[in-house]
Tab-separated table of C-alpha atoms in Angstrom:
chain	number	residue	atom	x	y	z
P	762	MET	CA	29.035	8.888	1.478
P	763	PRO	CA	25.560	7.308	1.195
P	764	ARG	CA	22.892	8.179	3.713
P	765	THR	CA	22.040	5.358	6.100
P	766	MET	CA	18.710	3.798	7.048
P	767	ILE	CA	17.252	1.202	9.429
P	768	ASP	CA	14.192	-0.766	8.319
P	769	LEU	CA	11.780	-1.606	11.184
P	770	PHE	CA	8.986	-4.155	10.627
P	771	ALA	CA	11.047	-4.945	7.549
P	772	GLY	CA	9.252	-8.003	6.166
P	773	ILE	CA	11.073	-8.948	2.964
P	774	GLY	CA	12.717	-5.518	2.848
P	775	GLY	CA	10.560	-3.549	0.418
P	776	PHE	CA	11.619	-0.259	2.016
P	777	THR	CA	15.236	-1.396	1.799
P	778	LEU	CA	14.914	-2.210	-1.923
P	779	GLY	CA	13.373	1.146	-2.772
P	780	PHE	CA	15.677	3.332	-0.692
P	781	GLU	CA	18.865	1.475	-1.615
P	782	ALA	CA	17.962	1.809	-5.311
P	783	ALA	CA	17.762	5.564	-4.705
P	784	GLY	CA	21.182	5.696	-3.035
P	785	PHE	CA	20.680	4.911	0.676
P	786	GLU	CA	22.538	2.198	2.583
P	787	CYS	CA	20.595	-0.075	4.945
P	788	ILE	CA	22.662	-0.742	8.092
P	789	GLY	CA	20.104	-2.765	10.024
P	790	HIS	CA	16.588	-4.118	10.244
P	791	CYS	CA	14.027	-5.558	12.648
P	792	GLU	CA	11.621	-8.384	11.785
P	793	ILE	CA	10.001	-10.954	14.076
P	794	ASP	CA	8.599	-13.375	11.477
P	795	ARG	CA	11.194	-16.103	10.886
P	796	TYR	CA	9.947	-16.853	7.367
P	797	ALA	CA	10.146	-13.208	6.366
P	798	GLN	CA	13.677	-13.189	7.828
P	799	ARG	CA	14.592	-16.030	5.469
P	800	SER	CA	13.364	-14.061	2.460
P	801	TYR	CA	15.049	-10.862	3.664
P	802	TYR	CA	18.460	-12.510	3.977
P	803	ALA	CA	18.003	-14.414	0.699
P	804	ILE	CA	17.328	-11.120	-1.111
P	805	HIS	CA	19.678	-8.717	0.692
P	806	GLY	CA	22.310	-11.062	2.108
P	807	LYS	CA	23.774	-10.896	5.610
P	808	LYS	CA	25.900	-7.774	5.784
P	809	GLU	CA	28.840	-7.859	8.129
P	810	GLY	CA	28.258	-5.617	11.121
P	811	ALA	CA	24.616	-4.884	10.272
P	812	TRP	CA	22.278	-4.393	13.238
P	813	PHE	CA	19.384	-6.821	13.713
P	814	ALA	CA	16.598	-7.375	16.232
P	815	ASP	CA	13.594	-9.664	16.008
P	816	ASP	CA	11.307	-8.171	18.685
P	817	ILE	CA	11.031	-4.376	18.585
P	818	SER	CA	9.509	-4.273	22.061
P	819	THR	CA	12.835	-5.448	23.548
P	820	VAL	CA	15.023	-2.933	21.692
P	821	ARG	CA	16.589	-0.252	23.889
P	822	PRO	CA	17.032	3.150	22.216
P	823	GLU	CA	20.778	3.140	22.780
P	824	GLU	CA	21.075	-0.189	20.920
P	825	LEU	CA	19.865	1.329	17.653
P	826	PRO	CA	22.846	2.573	15.617
P	827	PRO	CA	22.821	6.247	14.530
P	828	CYS	CA	21.240	6.606	11.093
P	829	ASP	CA	19.748	9.230	8.792
P	830	LEU	CA	16.421	7.480	8.266
P	831	ILE	CA	14.052	5.059	9.992
P	832	THR	CA	11.378	3.343	7.893
P	833	ALA	CA	8.501	1.273	9.240
P	834	GLY	CA	5.377	-0.279	7.794
P	835	PHE	CA	3.952	-0.936	11.253
P	836	PRO	CA	1.242	-3.646	11.630
P	837	CYS	CA	-2.163	-2.819	10.187
P	838	GLN	CA	-4.223	-5.729	11.556
P	839	ASP	CA	-6.081	-3.566	14.091
P	840	ILE	CA	-6.492	-0.685	11.622
P	841	SER	CA	-7.552	-2.458	8.432
P	842	ILE	CA	-11.262	-2.608	7.576
P	843	ALA	CA	-10.835	-6.401	7.522
P	844	GLY	CA	-9.791	-6.348	11.201
P	845	ARG	CA	-11.722	-5.703	14.429
P	846	GLY	CA	-11.244	-1.956	14.423
P	847	ARG	CA	-9.248	-1.663	17.644
P	848	GLY	CA	-6.905	0.854	16.058
P	849	LEU	CA	-3.800	1.913	17.944
P	850	SER	CA	-5.143	0.271	21.104
P	851	GLY	CA	-4.915	-3.176	19.489
P	852	SER	CA	-2.061	-5.494	20.384
P	853	ARG	CA	-0.531	-5.396	16.890
P	854	SER	CA	-0.997	-1.844	15.621
P	855	SER	CA	-0.053	-0.404	19.026
P	856	LEU	CA	3.525	-1.368	18.148
P	857	PHE	CA	3.604	2.065	16.519
P	858	PHE	CA	4.369	3.392	19.999
P	859	GLU	CA	7.501	1.221	20.133
P	860	ILE	CA	8.853	3.253	17.208
P	861	ILE	CA	8.108	6.423	19.161
P	862	ARG	CA	9.684	5.010	22.332
P	863	ILE	CA	12.937	4.300	20.511
P	864	ILE	CA	13.023	7.688	18.767
P	865	GLN	CA	12.229	9.638	21.918
P	866	GLY	CA	14.897	7.685	23.803
P	867	LYS	CA	17.623	8.913	21.440
P	868	SER	CA	19.539	12.092	22.138
P	869	SER	CA	18.732	15.058	19.910
P	870	HIS	CA	22.073	14.566	18.146
P	871	ASP	CA	21.394	10.871	17.395
P	872	LYS	CA	17.793	11.111	16.253
P	873	PRO	CA	17.254	10.180	12.589
P	874	ARG	CA	16.688	13.115	10.254
P	875	TRP	CA	13.707	11.429	8.655
P	876	VAL	CA	11.023	8.945	9.669
P	877	VAL	CA	8.945	7.330	6.912
P	878	LEU	CA	5.885	5.283	7.952
P	879	GLU	CA	3.339	3.323	5.920
P	880	ASN	CA	-0.064	1.865	6.737
P	881	VAL	CA	-3.498	1.207	5.266
P	882	LYS	CA	-5.687	4.097	4.159
P	883	ASN	CA	-8.176	3.329	6.949
P	884	LEU	CA	-5.684	4.815	9.409
P	885	LEU	CA	-7.075	8.203	8.346
P	886	SER	CA	-10.588	7.460	9.587
P	887	ILE	CA	-10.490	4.739	12.237
P	888	GLY	CA	-11.677	5.993	15.605
P	889	ARG	CA	-13.285	8.970	13.828
P	890	GLY	CA	-9.817	10.242	12.990
P	891	LYS	CA	-8.533	10.249	16.571
P	892	ASP	CA	-5.943	7.524	15.971
P	893	PHE	CA	-4.455	9.345	13.011
P	894	THR	CA	-4.372	12.565	15.015
P	895	THR	CA	-2.497	10.622	17.703
P	896	VAL	CA	0.081	9.468	15.140
P	897	LEU	CA	0.659	13.011	13.894
P	898	CYS	CA	0.788	14.595	17.337
P	899	THR	CA	3.070	11.923	18.776
P	900	LEU	CA	5.542	12.432	15.951
P	901	ALA	CA	5.321	16.192	16.455
P	902	GLU	CA	6.017	15.706	20.166
P	903	SER	CA	9.084	13.700	19.213
P	904	GLY	CA	10.534	16.664	17.328
P	905	TYR	CA	9.319	16.075	13.771
P	906	ASP	CA	7.401	18.205	11.290
P	907	VAL	CA	5.026	15.807	9.566
P	908	GLU	CA	3.399	15.507	6.155
P	909	TYR	CA	1.425	12.675	4.610
P	910	GLN	CA	-0.256	11.534	1.420
P	911	VAL	CA	-2.345	8.596	0.238
P	912	LEU	CA	-0.587	6.957	-2.717
P	913	ASN	CA	-1.990	4.231	-4.952
P	914	SER	CA	0.428	1.660	-6.381
P	915	LYS	CA	-1.439	1.582	-9.688
P	916	ASN	CA	-0.202	5.121	-10.364
P	917	PHE	CA	3.449	4.088	-10.096
P	918	GLY	CA	3.885	1.442	-12.747
P	919	VAL	CA	2.444	-1.679	-11.093
P	920	PRO	CA	-1.021	-2.992	-11.965
P	921	GLN	CA	-2.329	-3.194	-8.397
P	922	ASN	CA	-5.026	-1.035	-6.827
P	923	ARG	CA	-3.299	-0.541	-3.464
P	924	GLU	CA	-3.983	2.663	-1.518
P	925	ARG	CA	-1.653	3.307	1.401
P	926	VAL	CA	-1.018	6.366	3.531
P	927	PHE	CA	2.642	7.413	3.734
P	928	ILE	CA	3.788	9.649	6.585
P	929	VAL	CA	7.099	11.504	6.419
P	930	GLY	CA	8.579	13.162	9.491
P	931	HIS	CA	11.382	15.727	9.114
P	932	LEU	CA	13.499	16.313	12.224
P	933	ARG	CA	12.855	19.891	13.217
P	934	GLY	CA	15.874	22.042	12.397
P	935	ARG	CA	17.717	19.259	10.553
P	936	GLY	CA	15.290	17.646	8.125
P	937	THR	CA	14.551	18.546	4.545
P	938	GLY	CA	11.565	20.459	3.182
P	939	LYS	CA	8.273	19.015	1.994
P	940	ILE	CA	8.359	16.107	-0.442
P	941	PHE	CA	4.598	15.818	-0.959
P	942	PRO	CA	2.676	16.089	-3.173
P	943	ILE	CA	3.909	13.204	-5.254
P	944	LEU	CA	1.572	12.907	-8.206
P	945	GLY	CA	0.952	9.684	-10.086
P	946	ALA	CA	-1.474	9.258	-12.948
P	947	ASP	CA	-4.563	9.656	-10.752
P	948	SER	CA	-3.163	11.208	-7.574
P	949	LYS	CA	-5.094	14.028	-5.942
P	950	ASN	CA	-3.647	17.294	-4.770
P	951	LEU	CA	-4.846	19.098	-1.636
P	952	ILE	CA	-8.658	19.183	-1.907
P	953	GLU	CA	-10.566	21.918	-0.067
P	954	LEU	CA	-14.193	21.068	0.716
P	955	SER	CA	-14.878	24.483	2.237
P	956	LYS	CA	-13.210	27.884	2.236
P	957	GLY	CA	-12.211	29.983	5.214
P	958	ARG	CA	-9.235	30.952	7.330
P	959	GLN	CA	-6.363	28.532	7.905
P	960	GLY	CA	-7.455	26.247	10.720
P	961	GLU	CA	-11.117	26.499	9.681
P	962	ARG	CA	-10.950	25.071	6.174
P	963	ILE	CA	-12.166	21.514	5.662
P	964	TYR	CA	-10.092	19.154	3.499
P	965	ASP	CA	-10.737	15.832	1.827
P	966	PRO	CA	-8.408	13.180	3.367
P	967	ALA	CA	-8.181	11.451	-0.039
P	968	GLY	CA	-5.953	14.308	-1.135
P	969	ILE	CA	-2.630	15.521	0.192
P	970	GLY	CA	-2.442	16.599	3.817
P	971	VAL	CA	-1.323	19.974	5.109
P	972	THR	CA	2.142	19.813	6.653
P	973	LEU	CA	2.048	19.503	10.451
P	974	THR	CA	4.043	22.208	12.191
P	975	ALA	CA	4.968	23.140	15.749
P	976	GLN	CA	3.183	26.459	15.955
P	977	ALA	CA	1.305	27.804	18.974
P	978	GLY	CA	-2.232	26.766	19.868
P	979	GLY	CA	-5.495	28.326	18.771
P	980	ILE	CA	-6.702	28.824	15.201
P	981	GLY	CA	-3.176	29.457	13.962
P	982	GLY	CA	-1.973	26.197	15.462
P	983	LYS	CA	-4.395	23.978	13.561
P	984	THR	CA	-3.351	22.927	10.085
P	985	GLY	CA	-6.958	22.357	9.074
P	986	LEU	CA	-10.015	20.163	9.489
P	987	TYR	CA	-10.303	16.843	7.656
P	988	ALA	CA	-13.486	15.116	6.561
P	989	VAL	CA	-13.448	11.624	8.055
P	990	SER	CA	-16.640	10.486	6.336
P	991	TYR	CA	-19.144	12.299	4.200
P	992	ASN	CA	-21.469	11.966	1.246
P	993	ARG	CA	-20.781	14.398	-1.599
P	994	LYS	CA	-24.332	13.996	-2.913
P	995	ASN	CA	-25.940	15.148	0.344
P	996	ASP	CA	-25.638	18.289	2.377
P	997	ILE	CA	-22.080	18.350	3.753
P	998	GLY	CA	-23.267	20.097	6.892
P	999	LYS	CA	-25.431	17.103	7.819
P	1000	THR	CA	-23.100	14.262	6.902
P	1001	LEU	CA	-19.616	15.592	7.577
P	1002	GLU	CA	-17.576	14.367	10.515
P	1003	VAL	CA	-14.445	16.406	11.162
P	1004	ALA	CA	-11.110	15.642	12.820
P	1005	HIS	CA	-8.681	18.369	13.879
P	1006	THR	CA	-5.102	17.907	12.733
P	1007	LEU	CA	-3.111	19.403	15.600
P	1008	THR	CA	0.428	20.550	16.242
P	1009	ALA	CA	2.720	19.555	19.088
P	1010	SER	CA	1.616	22.491	21.213
P	1011	ASN	CA	-2.146	22.250	20.915
P	1012	TYR	CA	-2.861	18.547	21.151
P	1013	PRO	CA	-5.015	18.200	24.840
P	1014	ARG	CA	10.361	1.199	-14.770
P	1015	ILE	CA	10.909	-2.158	-13.166
P	1016	ASN	CA	12.301	-4.638	-15.727
P	1017	ARG	CA	11.882	-8.201	-14.507
P	1018	ASN	CA	13.989	-9.561	-17.385
P	1019	GLN	CA	17.162	-7.765	-16.358
P	1020	PRO	CA	20.053	-9.943	-15.146
P	1021	PRO	CA	20.798	-10.107	-11.395
P	1022	ASN	CA	23.793	-7.748	-11.678
P	1023	ALA	CA	21.676	-4.934	-13.155
P	1024	VAL	CA	19.923	-2.142	-11.255
P	1025	PHE	CA	16.361	-3.386	-11.091
P	1026	ILE	CA	14.711	0.061	-11.370
P	1027	ASP	CA	15.179	2.262	-14.406
P	1028	LEU	CA	16.752	5.349	-12.802
P	1029	SER	CA	16.042	7.473	-15.872
P	1030	ASN	CA	12.305	7.259	-15.178
P	1031	GLN	CA	10.823	8.952	-12.116
P	1032	TYR	CA	7.811	6.643	-12.222
P	1033	PRO	CA	9.094	3.136	-13.108
P	1034	GLN	CA	6.866	1.158	-15.454
P	1035	ILE	CA	5.969	-2.475	-16.025
P	1036	SER	CA	3.136	-3.926	-18.048
P	1037	THR	CA	-0.440	-4.866	-16.954
P	1038	VAL	CA	-2.206	-4.547	-13.550
P	1039	ALA	CA	-3.575	-6.496	-10.331
P	1040	ARG	CA	-5.522	-6.173	-6.937
P	1041	CYS	CA	-4.249	-5.911	-3.291
P	1042	LEU	CA	-2.549	-9.036	-1.782
P	1043	LYS	CA	-3.459	-10.680	1.520
P	1044	LEU	CA	-1.482	-12.898	3.880
P	1045	CYS	CA	-2.166	-16.578	3.050
P	1046	TYR	CA	-3.483	-18.396	0.034
P	1047	ASN	CA	-4.877	-21.810	0.912
P	1048	ALA	CA	-6.381	-24.232	-1.577
P	1049	GLY	CA	-10.100	-24.742	-1.941
P	1050	ILE	CA	-13.025	-22.333	-2.107
P	1051	THR	CA	-14.886	-21.801	1.187
P	1052	ASN	CA	-17.168	-19.154	2.617
P	1053	ARG	CA	-14.491	-17.862	5.008
P	1054	GLN	CA	-12.870	-14.592	3.986
P	1055	ALA	CA	-9.290	-15.671	4.718
P	1056	ASP	CA	-8.932	-18.911	2.770
P	1057	ASN	CA	-10.678	-18.735	-0.605
P	1058	SER	CA	-8.880	-19.684	-3.763
P	1059	GLY	CA	-9.214	-21.759	-6.876
P	1060	VAL	CA	-11.546	-21.578	-9.885
P	1061	LEU	CA	-14.694	-19.557	-9.282
P	1062	LEU	CA	-16.434	-19.977	-12.630
P	1063	SER	CA	-15.872	-21.766	-15.910
P	1064	PRO	CA	-15.956	-19.557	-19.007
P	1065	ARG	CA	-19.244	-19.637	-20.876
P	1066	SER	CA	-20.255	-18.498	-24.301
P	1067	ILE	CA	-22.389	-15.368	-23.717
P	1068	LEU	CA	-24.665	-13.690	-26.217
P	1069	THR	CA	-24.521	-9.846	-26.108
P	1070	PRO	CA	-23.658	-9.600	-22.392
P	1071	ASP	CA	-23.920	-5.815	-22.463
P	1072	ARG	CA	-27.606	-5.973	-23.451
P	1073	ALA	CA	-29.153	-8.206	-20.803
P	1074	ALA	CA	-32.666	-6.786	-21.334
P	1075	MET	CA	-32.735	-7.557	-25.074
P	1076	ARG	CA	-35.460	-10.009	-26.102
P	1077	GLN	CA	-33.973	-13.259	-27.317
P	1078	ASN	CA	-35.407	-16.604	-28.426
P	1079	GLY	CA	-33.595	-19.321	-26.566
P	1080	ARG	CA	-30.765	-19.176	-24.080
P	1081	ARG	CA	-28.273	-16.346	-23.722
P	1082	THR	CA	-25.456	-18.527	-22.296
P	1083	LYS	CA	-24.079	-21.979	-22.980
P	1084	GLU	CA	-22.233	-24.409	-20.781
P	1085	PRO	CA	-18.422	-24.781	-21.084
P	1086	ASP	CA	-18.516	-27.946	-23.204
P	1087	GLU	CA	-21.186	-26.738	-25.626
P	1088	PRO	CA	-20.427	-25.094	-28.973
P	1089	MET	CA	-20.472	-21.319	-28.748
P	1090	PHE	CA	-23.029	-19.061	-30.442
P	1091	THR	CA	-22.447	-17.990	-34.029
P	1092	LEU	CA	-20.330	-14.865	-33.922
P	1093	THR	CA	-21.816	-11.638	-35.204
P	1094	ALA	CA	-20.446	-8.115	-35.445
P	1095	GLN	CA	-22.073	-7.289	-32.088
P	1096	ASP	CA	-20.743	-10.259	-30.118
P	1097	ARG	CA	-17.665	-10.277	-27.896
P	1098	PRO	CA	-16.038	-13.644	-27.210
P	1099	GLY	CA	-13.737	-14.233	-24.269
P	1100	VAL	CA	-16.043	-12.803	-21.584
P	1101	VAL	CA	-17.292	-14.396	-18.353
P	1102	LEU	CA	-20.041	-13.190	-16.039
P	1103	VAL	CA	-19.171	-12.962	-12.348
P	1104	PRO	CA	-22.150	-12.860	-9.928
P	1105	GLU	CA	-22.302	-9.815	-7.648
P	1106	ALA	CA	-24.901	-7.860	-5.667
P	1107	THR	CA	-25.719	-5.191	-8.239
P	1108	LYS	CA	-28.822	-4.310	-10.222
P	1109	LYS	CA	-27.547	-6.346	-13.169
P	1110	GLY	CA	-26.591	-9.217	-10.858
P	1111	TYR	CA	-23.233	-9.774	-12.517
P	1112	ALA	CA	-20.070	-8.088	-13.726
P	1113	GLU	CA	-18.294	-8.842	-16.981
P	1114	ALA	CA	-14.700	-10.051	-16.840
P	1115	GLY	CA	-12.511	-9.954	-19.920
P	1116	ILE	CA	-9.071	-11.355	-20.593
P	1117	GLY	CA	-6.582	-10.075	-18.029
P	1118	ASP	CA	-9.198	-8.782	-15.578
P	1119	SER	CA	-8.837	-9.549	-11.880
P	1120	ILE	CA	-11.684	-11.385	-10.118
P	1121	ASP	CA	-12.332	-11.436	-6.368
P	1122	LEU	CA	-12.719	-15.072	-5.280
P	1123	ALA	CA	-13.585	-14.400	-1.625
P	1124	VAL	CA	-16.940	-15.608	-0.245
P	1125	PRO	CA	-18.294	-16.799	-3.612
P	1126	GLY	CA	-21.772	-17.475	-2.200
P	1127	SER	CA	-22.222	-13.982	-0.755
P	1128	LYS	CA	-25.412	-12.106	-1.678
P	1129	THR	CA	-24.000	-8.690	-0.744
P	1130	ARG	CA	-20.521	-8.405	-2.293
P	1131	ARG	CA	-19.843	-5.972	-5.104
P	1132	GLY	CA	-16.844	-4.898	-7.129
P	1133	ARG	CA	-15.667	-8.441	-7.803
P	1134	VAL	CA	-14.097	-7.535	-11.159
P	1135	ALA	CA	-11.234	-5.073	-11.617
P	1136	LYS	CA	-10.681	-4.009	-15.216
P	1137	GLY	CA	-7.057	-4.414	-16.236
P	1138	VAL	CA	-5.777	-4.008	-12.670
P	1139	ALA	CA	-5.432	-6.288	-9.662
P	1140	HIS	CA	-7.280	-5.746	-6.424
P	1141	THR	CA	-5.212	-4.859	-3.375
P	1142	LEU	CA	-2.962	-7.762	-2.412
P	1143	VAL	CA	-3.798	-9.158	1.000
P	1144	THR	CA	-2.252	-11.980	2.963
P	1145	SER	CA	-4.787	-14.577	1.787
P	1146	CYS	CA	-4.618	-13.378	-1.843
P	1147	CYS	CA	-8.152	-14.489	-2.713
P	1148	GLN	CA	-8.226	-13.220	-6.281
P	1149	GLY	CA	-7.863	-14.715	-9.707
P	1150	VAL	CA	-7.395	-13.582	-13.274
P	1151	PHE	CA	-9.318	-14.489	-16.437
P	1152	ASP	CA	-6.894	-15.663	-19.119
P	1153	GLY	CA	-9.474	-16.213	-21.855
P	1154	CYS	CA	-9.958	-19.891	-21.126
P	1155	ARG	CA	-10.427	-20.094	-17.365
P	1156	ILE	CA	-10.315	-18.142	-14.143
P	1157	ARG	CA	-7.150	-19.044	-12.299
P	1158	ARG	CA	-5.628	-17.747	-9.096
P	1159	LEU	CA	-2.560	-15.546	-9.141
P	1160	THR	CA	0.780	-17.264	-8.647
P	1161	PRO	CA	3.245	-16.188	-5.929
P	1162	ARG	CA	5.555	-14.861	-8.646
P	1163	GLU	CA	2.769	-12.654	-10.028
P	1164	CYS	CA	1.958	-11.341	-6.551
P	1165	TRP	CA	5.598	-10.354	-5.992
P	1166	ARG	CA	5.657	-8.664	-9.398
P	1167	LEU	CA	2.608	-6.667	-8.305
P	1168	GLN	CA	4.701	-5.374	-5.399
P	1169	GLY	CA	7.462	-4.270	-7.778
P	1170	VAL	CA	9.912	-7.083	-6.965
P	1171	PRO	CA	11.819	-8.443	-10.002
P	1172	ASP	CA	11.771	-12.150	-10.769
P	1173	TYR	CA	15.386	-12.882	-9.887
P	1174	LEU	CA	14.845	-11.612	-6.330
P	1175	PHE	CA	11.591	-13.557	-6.040
P	1176	GLU	CA	13.432	-16.719	-7.039
P	1177	LEU	CA	15.934	-16.195	-4.215
P	1178	ALA	CA	13.064	-16.028	-1.701
P	1179	GLN	CA	11.219	-18.898	-3.380
P	1180	ALA	CA	14.201	-21.147	-2.730
P	1181	VAL	CA	13.828	-20.748	1.059
P	1182	ASN	CA	10.043	-20.437	1.547
P	1183	SER	CA	6.752	-22.164	0.723
P	1184	ASP	CA	4.071	-20.694	-1.527
P	1185	THR	CA	1.909	-19.980	1.529
P	1186	GLN	CA	4.631	-17.806	3.048
P	1187	LEU	CA	5.386	-16.123	-0.272
P	1188	TYR	CA	1.729	-15.072	-0.636
P	1189	LYS	CA	1.731	-13.796	2.946
P	1190	GLN	CA	4.928	-11.815	2.439
P	1191	ALA	CA	3.610	-10.199	-0.733
P	1192	GLY	CA	0.412	-9.128	1.006
P	1193	ASN	CA	2.278	-7.741	4.017
P	1194	GLY	CA	4.831	-5.868	1.918
P	1195	VAL	CA	5.134	-2.397	0.445
P	1196	THR	CA	5.244	-1.606	-3.263
P	1197	VAL	CA	8.886	-1.006	-4.158
P	1198	ASN	CA	8.054	1.427	-6.978
P	1199	VAL	CA	6.255	3.779	-4.587
P	1200	ILE	CA	9.060	3.601	-2.017
P	1201	TYR	CA	11.651	4.369	-4.675
P	1202	VAL	CA	9.819	7.500	-5.836
P	1203	ILE	CA	9.493	8.732	-2.232
P	1204	ALA	CA	13.209	8.095	-1.662
P	1205	ARG	CA	14.227	9.986	-4.792
P	1206	LYS	CA	11.979	12.915	-3.947
P	1207	LEU	CA	13.444	13.072	-0.431
P	1208	LEU	CA	17.010	13.078	-1.741
P	1209	GLU	CA	16.188	15.680	-4.389
P	1210	LYS	CA	14.843	18.042	-1.724
P	1211	GLU	CA	17.850	17.407	0.517
P	1212	THR	CA	20.307	18.042	-2.310
P	1213	ARG	CA	18.496	21.262	-3.204
P	1214	ASN	CA	18.626	22.441	0.425
P	1215	GLU	CA	22.358	21.727	0.662
P	1216	ARG	CA	22.956	23.655	-2.563
P	1217	ASP	CA	20.945	26.623	-1.276
P	1218	GLU	CA	22.942	26.693	1.963
P	1219	GLN	CA	26.277	26.927	0.128
């Protein structure tokens, strides 16, 4: 009998796709956005008897059906560095406490065995780490041992640089053992910045977190200290800000060409693979380039013929670049065609973009922006999706289909959602979603640990 799950803040159902591919059965979901509801039902269908709610704040704990797992990518607007920094006190991100209200309102017998949450990496440091400590302690109060890790989508077979923190709660006495660390190509294990006794060591939050337990207070009750912000080049003692991680008792290969009847993730591969890479998606993608962060798109630059772009200081008679309609320079063994220069606030004043590179189109007139070009990988998808790609002839914006691919959704499922939604909504849904590849790996790791525990108990 498959294990059951309920997907809160479901969006298009990225958690559902990943966990169902691993063997779970989704018996209900909650989503307030009517356009995301359209895509969810187009992709997953309307299951007879499945539970649904649109507004989580109106859900009574007893209304939620018993299940093995609750998943939730709760709103990040007040946590993201692009937001106003209100954290868990903001009107959107404070909906995290609605998850806790529902869980705490369930009897001990009906509580889910696992809770899996997702949010932006900035959750670790906003409010000097106090908000993240609140998340961990509140889950611990609710009866869960907690672990977490920052995972980057680019390490799991999709070409998108998307760092997200994943939090897994195991119901105390009923849940499985640790599932982290999950290591991708560039994932970091637990990183100690200083030595010492447990509870006194300082850890880098970019690595894997120490599992939260329910031990007594004092030194033994702390899992460790985490560096919220620091500069490795300077003296750590002067620049380090530390947040205590507390316990409950001491707080104060995806194949997009497969037919629709095929399993869309290659189950023989722990880390599914597809080709090429992209940046992080935002919510909307309106036409026209402006100086507002949320609505930039279109062509940023026309490709130009560039003479030895990697040697800007070299003395040269005549111009080093030509306009788009002019004949290009005579090719030599040192020249590299198919390169454009993207202005940015660096010492060189530009970054080189080659074929397939992602280019940040936001605020094109800015004098302070850096990192506009991502080599062979997309920037993090956001809801406004203000990024393009150089195809050798021009810089063009990403299409909705490409954005959904960057979230690990196969084409045939995208086409189902495309039939019921506009491009604007499709961009928004991609930026708000989770990467299916990452969710699938977490789901498989969780089931592997659970199966191992059941075997050991026999």
